[in-house]
Short mmCIF file of C-alpha atoms in Angstrom, two decimals:
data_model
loop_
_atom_site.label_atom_id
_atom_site.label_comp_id
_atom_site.label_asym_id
_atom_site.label_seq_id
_atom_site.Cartn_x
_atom_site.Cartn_y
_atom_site.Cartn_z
CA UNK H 1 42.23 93.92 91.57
CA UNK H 2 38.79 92.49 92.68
CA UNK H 3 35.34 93.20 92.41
CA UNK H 4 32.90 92.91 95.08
CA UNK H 5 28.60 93.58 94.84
CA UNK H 6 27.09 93.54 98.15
CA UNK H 7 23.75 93.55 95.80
CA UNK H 8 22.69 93.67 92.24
CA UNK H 9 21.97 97.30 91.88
CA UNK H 10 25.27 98.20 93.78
CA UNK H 11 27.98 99.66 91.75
CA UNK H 12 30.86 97.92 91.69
CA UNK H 13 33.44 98.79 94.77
CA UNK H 14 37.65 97.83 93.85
CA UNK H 15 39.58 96.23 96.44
CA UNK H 16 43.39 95.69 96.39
CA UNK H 17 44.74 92.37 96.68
CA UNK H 18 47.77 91.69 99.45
CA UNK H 19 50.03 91.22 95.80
CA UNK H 20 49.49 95.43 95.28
CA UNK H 21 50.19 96.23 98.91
CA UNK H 22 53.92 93.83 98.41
CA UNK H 23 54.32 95.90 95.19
CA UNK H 24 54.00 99.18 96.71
CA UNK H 25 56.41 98.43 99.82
CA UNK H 26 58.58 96.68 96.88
CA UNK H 27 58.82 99.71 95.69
CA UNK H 28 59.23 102.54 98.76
CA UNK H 29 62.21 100.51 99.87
CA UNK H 30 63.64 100.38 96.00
CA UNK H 31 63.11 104.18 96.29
CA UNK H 32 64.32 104.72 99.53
CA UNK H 33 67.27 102.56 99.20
CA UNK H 34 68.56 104.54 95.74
CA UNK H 35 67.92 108.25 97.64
CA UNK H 36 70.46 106.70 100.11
CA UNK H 37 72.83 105.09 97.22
CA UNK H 38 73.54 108.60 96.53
CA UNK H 39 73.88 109.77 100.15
CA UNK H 40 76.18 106.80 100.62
CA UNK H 41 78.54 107.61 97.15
CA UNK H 42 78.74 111.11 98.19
CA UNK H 43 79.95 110.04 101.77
CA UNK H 44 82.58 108.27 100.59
CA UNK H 45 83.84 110.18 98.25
CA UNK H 46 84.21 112.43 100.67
CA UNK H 47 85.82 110.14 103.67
CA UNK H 48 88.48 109.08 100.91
CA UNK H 49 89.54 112.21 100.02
CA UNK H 50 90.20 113.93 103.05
CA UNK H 51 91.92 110.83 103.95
CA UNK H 52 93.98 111.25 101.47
CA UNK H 53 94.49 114.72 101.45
CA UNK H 54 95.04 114.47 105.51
CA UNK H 55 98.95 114.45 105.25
CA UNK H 56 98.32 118.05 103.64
CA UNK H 57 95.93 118.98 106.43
CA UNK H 58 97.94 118.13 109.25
CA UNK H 59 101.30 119.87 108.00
CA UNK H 60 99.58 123.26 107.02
CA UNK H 61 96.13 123.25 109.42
CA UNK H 62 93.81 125.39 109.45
CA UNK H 63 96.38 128.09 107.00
CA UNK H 64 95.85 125.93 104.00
CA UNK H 65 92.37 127.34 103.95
CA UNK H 66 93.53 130.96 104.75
CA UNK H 67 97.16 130.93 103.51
CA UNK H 68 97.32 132.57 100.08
CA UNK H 69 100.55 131.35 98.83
CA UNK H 70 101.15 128.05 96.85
CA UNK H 71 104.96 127.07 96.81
CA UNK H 72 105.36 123.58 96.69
CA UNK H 73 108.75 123.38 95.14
CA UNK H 74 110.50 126.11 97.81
CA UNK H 75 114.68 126.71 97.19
CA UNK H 76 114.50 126.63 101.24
CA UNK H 77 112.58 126.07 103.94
CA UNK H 78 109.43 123.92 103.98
CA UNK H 79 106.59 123.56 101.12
CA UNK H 80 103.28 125.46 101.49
CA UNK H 81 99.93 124.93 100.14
CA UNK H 82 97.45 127.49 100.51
CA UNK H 83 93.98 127.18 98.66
CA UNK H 84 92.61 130.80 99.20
CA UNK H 85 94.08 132.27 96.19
CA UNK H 86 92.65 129.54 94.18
CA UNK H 87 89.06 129.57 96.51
CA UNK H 88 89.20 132.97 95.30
CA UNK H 89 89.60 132.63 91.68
CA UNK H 90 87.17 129.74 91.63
CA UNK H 91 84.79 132.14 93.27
CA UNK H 92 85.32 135.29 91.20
CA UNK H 93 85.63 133.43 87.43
CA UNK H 94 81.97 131.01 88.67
CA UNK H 95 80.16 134.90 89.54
CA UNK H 96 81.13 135.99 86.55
CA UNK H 97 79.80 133.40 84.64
CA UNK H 98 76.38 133.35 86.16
CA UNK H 99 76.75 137.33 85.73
CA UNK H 100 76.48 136.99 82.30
CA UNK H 101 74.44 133.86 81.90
CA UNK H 102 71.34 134.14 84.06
CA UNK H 103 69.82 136.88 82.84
CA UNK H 104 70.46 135.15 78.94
CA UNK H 105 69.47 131.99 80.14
CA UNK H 106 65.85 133.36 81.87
CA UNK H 107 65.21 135.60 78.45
CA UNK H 108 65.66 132.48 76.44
CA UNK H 109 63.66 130.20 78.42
CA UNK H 110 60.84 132.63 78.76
CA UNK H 111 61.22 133.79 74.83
CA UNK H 112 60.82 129.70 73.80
CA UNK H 113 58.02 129.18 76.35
CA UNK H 114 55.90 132.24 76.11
CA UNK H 115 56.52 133.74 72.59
CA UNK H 116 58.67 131.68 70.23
CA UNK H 117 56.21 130.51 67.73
CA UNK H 118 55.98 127.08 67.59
CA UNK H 119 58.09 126.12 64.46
CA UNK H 120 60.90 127.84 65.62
CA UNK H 121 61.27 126.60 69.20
CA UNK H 122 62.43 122.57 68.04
CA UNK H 123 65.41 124.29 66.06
CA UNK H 124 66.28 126.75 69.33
CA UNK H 125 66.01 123.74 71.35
CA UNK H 126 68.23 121.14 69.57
CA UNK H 127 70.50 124.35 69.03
CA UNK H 128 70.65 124.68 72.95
CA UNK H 129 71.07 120.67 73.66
CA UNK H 130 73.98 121.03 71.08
CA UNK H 131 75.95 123.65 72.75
CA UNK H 132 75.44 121.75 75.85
CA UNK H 133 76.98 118.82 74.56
CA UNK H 134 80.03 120.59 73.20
CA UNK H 135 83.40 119.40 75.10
CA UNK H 136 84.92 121.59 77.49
CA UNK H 137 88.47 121.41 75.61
CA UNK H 138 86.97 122.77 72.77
CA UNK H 139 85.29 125.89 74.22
CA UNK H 140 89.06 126.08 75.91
CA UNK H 141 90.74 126.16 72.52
CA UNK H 142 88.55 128.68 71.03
CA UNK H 143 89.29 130.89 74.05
CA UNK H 144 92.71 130.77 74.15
CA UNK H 145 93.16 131.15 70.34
CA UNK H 146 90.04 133.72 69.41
CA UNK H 147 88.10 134.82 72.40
CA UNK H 148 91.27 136.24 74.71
CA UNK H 149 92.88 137.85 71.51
CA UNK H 150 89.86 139.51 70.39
CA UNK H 151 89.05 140.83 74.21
CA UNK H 152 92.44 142.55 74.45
CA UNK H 153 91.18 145.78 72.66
CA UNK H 154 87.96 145.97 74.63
CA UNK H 155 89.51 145.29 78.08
CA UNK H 156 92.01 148.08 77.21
CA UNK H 157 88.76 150.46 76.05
CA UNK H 158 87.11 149.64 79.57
CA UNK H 159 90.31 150.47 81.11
CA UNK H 160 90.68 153.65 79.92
CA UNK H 161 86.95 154.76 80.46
CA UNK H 162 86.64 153.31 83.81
CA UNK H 163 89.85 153.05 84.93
CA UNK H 164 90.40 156.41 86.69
CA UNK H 165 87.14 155.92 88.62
CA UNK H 166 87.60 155.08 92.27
CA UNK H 167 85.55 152.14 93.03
CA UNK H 168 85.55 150.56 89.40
CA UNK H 169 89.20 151.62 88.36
CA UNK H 170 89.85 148.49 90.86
CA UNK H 171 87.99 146.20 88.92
CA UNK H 172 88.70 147.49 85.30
CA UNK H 173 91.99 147.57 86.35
CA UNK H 174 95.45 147.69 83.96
CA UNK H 175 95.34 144.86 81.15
CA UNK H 176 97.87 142.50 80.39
CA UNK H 177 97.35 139.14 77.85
CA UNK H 178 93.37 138.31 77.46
CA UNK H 179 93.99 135.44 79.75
CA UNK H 180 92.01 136.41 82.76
CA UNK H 181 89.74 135.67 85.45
CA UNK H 182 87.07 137.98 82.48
CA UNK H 183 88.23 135.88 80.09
CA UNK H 184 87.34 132.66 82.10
CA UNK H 185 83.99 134.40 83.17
CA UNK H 186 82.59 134.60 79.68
CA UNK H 187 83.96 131.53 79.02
CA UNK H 188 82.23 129.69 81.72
CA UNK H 189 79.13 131.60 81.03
CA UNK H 190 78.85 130.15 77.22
CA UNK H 191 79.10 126.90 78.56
CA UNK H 192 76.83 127.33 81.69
CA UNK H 193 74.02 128.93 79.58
CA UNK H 194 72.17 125.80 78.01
CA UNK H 195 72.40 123.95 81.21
CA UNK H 196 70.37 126.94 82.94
CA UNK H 197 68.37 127.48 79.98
CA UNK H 198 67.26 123.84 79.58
CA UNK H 199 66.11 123.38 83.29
CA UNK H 200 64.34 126.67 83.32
CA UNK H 201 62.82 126.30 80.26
CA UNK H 202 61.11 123.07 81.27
CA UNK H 203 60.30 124.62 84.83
CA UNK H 204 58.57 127.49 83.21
CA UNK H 205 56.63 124.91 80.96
CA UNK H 206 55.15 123.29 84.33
CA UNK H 207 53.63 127.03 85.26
CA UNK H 208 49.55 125.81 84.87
CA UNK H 209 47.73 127.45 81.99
CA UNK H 210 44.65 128.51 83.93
CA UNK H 211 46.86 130.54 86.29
CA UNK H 212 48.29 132.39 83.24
CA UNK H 213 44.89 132.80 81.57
CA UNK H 214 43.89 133.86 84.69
CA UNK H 215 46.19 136.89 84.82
CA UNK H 216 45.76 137.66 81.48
CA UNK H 217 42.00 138.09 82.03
CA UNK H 218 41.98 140.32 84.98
CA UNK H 219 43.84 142.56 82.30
CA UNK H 220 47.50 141.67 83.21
CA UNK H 221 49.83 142.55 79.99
CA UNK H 222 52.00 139.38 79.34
CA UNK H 223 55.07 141.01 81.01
CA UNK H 224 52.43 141.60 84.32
CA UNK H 225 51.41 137.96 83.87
CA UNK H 226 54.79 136.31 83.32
CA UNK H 227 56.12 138.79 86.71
CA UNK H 228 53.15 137.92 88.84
CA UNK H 229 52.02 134.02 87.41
CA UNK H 230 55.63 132.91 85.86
CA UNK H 231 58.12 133.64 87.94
CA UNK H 232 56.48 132.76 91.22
CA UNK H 233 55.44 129.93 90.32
CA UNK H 234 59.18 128.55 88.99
CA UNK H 235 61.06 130.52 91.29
CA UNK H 236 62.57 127.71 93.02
CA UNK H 237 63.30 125.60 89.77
CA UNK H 238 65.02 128.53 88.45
CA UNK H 239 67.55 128.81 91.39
CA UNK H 240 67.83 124.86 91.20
CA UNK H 241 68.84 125.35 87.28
CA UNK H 242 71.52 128.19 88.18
CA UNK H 243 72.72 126.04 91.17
CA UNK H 244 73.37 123.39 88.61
CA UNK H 245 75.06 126.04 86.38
CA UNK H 246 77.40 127.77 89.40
CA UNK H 247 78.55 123.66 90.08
CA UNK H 248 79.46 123.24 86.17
CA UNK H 249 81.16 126.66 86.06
CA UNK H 250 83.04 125.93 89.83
CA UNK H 251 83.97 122.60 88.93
CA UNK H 252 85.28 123.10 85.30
CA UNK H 253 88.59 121.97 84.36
CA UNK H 254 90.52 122.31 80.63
CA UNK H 255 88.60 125.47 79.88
CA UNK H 256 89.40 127.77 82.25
CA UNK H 257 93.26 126.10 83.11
CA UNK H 258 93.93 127.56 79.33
CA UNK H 259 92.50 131.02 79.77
CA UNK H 260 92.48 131.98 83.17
CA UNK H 261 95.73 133.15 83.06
CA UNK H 262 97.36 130.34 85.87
CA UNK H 263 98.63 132.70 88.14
CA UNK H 264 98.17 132.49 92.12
CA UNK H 265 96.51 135.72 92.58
CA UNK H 266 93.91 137.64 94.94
CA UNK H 267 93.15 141.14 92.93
CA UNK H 268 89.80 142.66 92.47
CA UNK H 269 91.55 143.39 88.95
CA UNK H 270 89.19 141.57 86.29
CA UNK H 271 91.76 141.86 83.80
CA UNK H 272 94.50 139.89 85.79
CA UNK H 273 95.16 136.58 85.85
CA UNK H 274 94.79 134.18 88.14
CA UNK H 275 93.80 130.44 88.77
CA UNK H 276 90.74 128.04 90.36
CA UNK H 277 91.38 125.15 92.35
CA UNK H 278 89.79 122.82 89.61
CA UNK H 279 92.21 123.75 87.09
CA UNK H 280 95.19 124.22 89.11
CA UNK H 281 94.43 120.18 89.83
CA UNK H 282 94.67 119.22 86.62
CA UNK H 283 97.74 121.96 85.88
CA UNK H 284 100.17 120.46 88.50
CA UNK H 285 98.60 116.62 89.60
CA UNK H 286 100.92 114.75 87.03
CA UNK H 287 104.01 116.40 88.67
CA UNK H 288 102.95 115.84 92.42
CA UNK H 289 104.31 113.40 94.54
CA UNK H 290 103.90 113.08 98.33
CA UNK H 291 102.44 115.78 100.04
CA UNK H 292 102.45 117.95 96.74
CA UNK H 293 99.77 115.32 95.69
CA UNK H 294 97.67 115.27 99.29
CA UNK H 295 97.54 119.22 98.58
CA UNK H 296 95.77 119.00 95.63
CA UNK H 297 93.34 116.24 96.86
CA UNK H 298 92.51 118.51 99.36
CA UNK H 299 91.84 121.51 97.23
CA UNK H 300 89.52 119.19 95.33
CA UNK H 301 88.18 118.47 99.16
CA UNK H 302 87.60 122.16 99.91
CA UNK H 303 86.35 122.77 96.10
CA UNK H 304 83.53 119.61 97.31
CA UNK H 305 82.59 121.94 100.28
CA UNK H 306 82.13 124.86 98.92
CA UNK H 307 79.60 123.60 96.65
CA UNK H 308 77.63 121.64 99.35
CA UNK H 309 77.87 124.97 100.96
CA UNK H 310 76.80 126.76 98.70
CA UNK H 311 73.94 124.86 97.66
CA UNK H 312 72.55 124.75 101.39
CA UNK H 313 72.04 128.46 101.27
CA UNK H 314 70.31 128.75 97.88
CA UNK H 315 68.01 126.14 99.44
CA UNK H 316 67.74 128.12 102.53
CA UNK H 317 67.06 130.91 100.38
CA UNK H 318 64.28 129.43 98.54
CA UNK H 319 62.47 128.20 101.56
CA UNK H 320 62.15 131.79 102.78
CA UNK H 321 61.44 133.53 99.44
CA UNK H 322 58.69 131.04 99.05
CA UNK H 323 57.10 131.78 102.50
CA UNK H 324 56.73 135.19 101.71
CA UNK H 325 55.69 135.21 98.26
CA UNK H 326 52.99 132.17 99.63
CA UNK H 327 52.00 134.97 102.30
CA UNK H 328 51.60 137.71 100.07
CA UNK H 329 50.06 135.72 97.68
CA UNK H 330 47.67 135.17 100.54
#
């Protein structure tokens, strides 16, 4: 940088030399080029994988998206591969999970960033980054060899309370072993919860001070202020931080392939079992060959979609919830 005086009383006016304008195009193309790293990765991934998985595609069509029966070792006639059971139980064990571990995830976050006092939030914090960093086997093993067990009982309580009720008797259904798309639900949920919790805790943190003080002086109790200053404010961060959740929870492998159960299943039972197409890849991909194989590439190819999917609408979502809370706001 430079300094120029058109005259001795002048102040003294900065101007940038032509090195700071090659920096700063330096770096937008740096920038620009990484964003489109990703973009590029992503792409491929995804051209090599159908490719892969095409032999699949073109012997079962458009029925190995709607076909719910997985026989690839038949005694006669032809294999088939259908991913909806497993869509399904990927679907129903992920809702669970962020059943159970938004609304824990939100009270933590806002308990450590509005009234944890301030020794005790480091410990919650490194207790949350250590859970996080936990290995997925392990969470497995303690829910095949505790968790399930110990759930049998209270699945068979539920049963009996809510079993002879129309609409829920479906879903509280008869119980067999704990392993279960419940089972992999709470599972997923433990393991989902500091990821959520982390990313909302620091999105809440970002919420400026004056606007809470703000609320708080216009006579807002801290509940008003965290419901009309808070949330608003981090709405879209929070569904960012249980986007990143559902893609952990739909993508998970070991965990839920011990205590889901590993049956090809559509119920609305809870307390059957079933499978997900992540760990019915890992289940059956050292014993594929051929088209066997190209079957479960593809339900790794449709598991990719969904969450693309998936993640397009919470966007879309957030757009729109935004605009209105900016217009009431306004």
């Amino acid at each position: 940088m430079t300094v120029t005086n058109k005259s001795p009383a002048a102040r003294p006016v900065l101007t940038r030399r032509g090195g700071s304008a090659v920096g700063d195009r330096v770096f937008s193309w740096w920038t620009l080029g990484t964003g489109l790293l990703v973009l590029a990765i992503l792409g491929l991934i995804l051209i090599t994988t159908v490719r892969e998985a095409w032999p699949a595609f073109d012997a079962m069509g458009l029925r190995f998206l709607t076909e719910r029966i997985w026989d690839p070792n038949p005694a006669t006639g032809d294999a088939i591969f259908g991913a909806l059971s497993f869509a399904y139980g990927t679907a129903v064990s992920s809702l669970i999970a962020l059943l159970f571990a938004v609304p824990v995830s939100v009270g933590i976050a806002l308990f450590l960033t509005e009234l944890a006092p301030r020794r005790l939030r480091g410990p919650a914090v490194t207790v949350i980054d250590l859970l996080a960093a936990v290995p997925s086997v392990v969470f497995g093993l303690w829910g095949i060899l505790v968790v399930a067990p110990a759930l049998v009982p209270v699945y068979q309580w539920m049963h009996d309370i809510l079993g002879g009720i129309p609409l829920l008797g479906r879903l509280f259904g008869p119980v067999g072993s704990g392993r279960n798309f419940m089972t992999a639900g709470l599972i997923l949920a433990i393991m989902v919860t500091p990821i959520i919790t982390s990313i909302t805790r620091e999105v809440f943190s970002t919420v400026p001070r004056a606007d809470k003080d703000a609320a708080l002086a216009l006579g807002a109790t801290r509940w008003e202020m965290i419901k009309g200053a808070v949330l608003p404010h981090s709405f879209g961060g929070v569904v960012g931080a249980v986007m990143l959740g559902l893609g952990r929870a739909m993508g998970e492998t070991i965990a839920v392939a011990l205590v889901i159960g590993g049956a090809t299943n559509i119920t609305a039972n809870m307390f059957a079992p079933g499978n997900s197409m992540a760990a019915v890849i890992v289940q059956q991909f050292g014993e594929s060959t051929g088209t066997f194989t190209a079957a479960l590439i593809g339900l790794g190819v449709v598991l990719f979609a969904m969450t693309v999917l998936i993640n397009v609408l919470a966007r879309s979502v957030v757009r729109r919830a935004e605009a209105r809370m900016k217009g009431s706001l306004a």
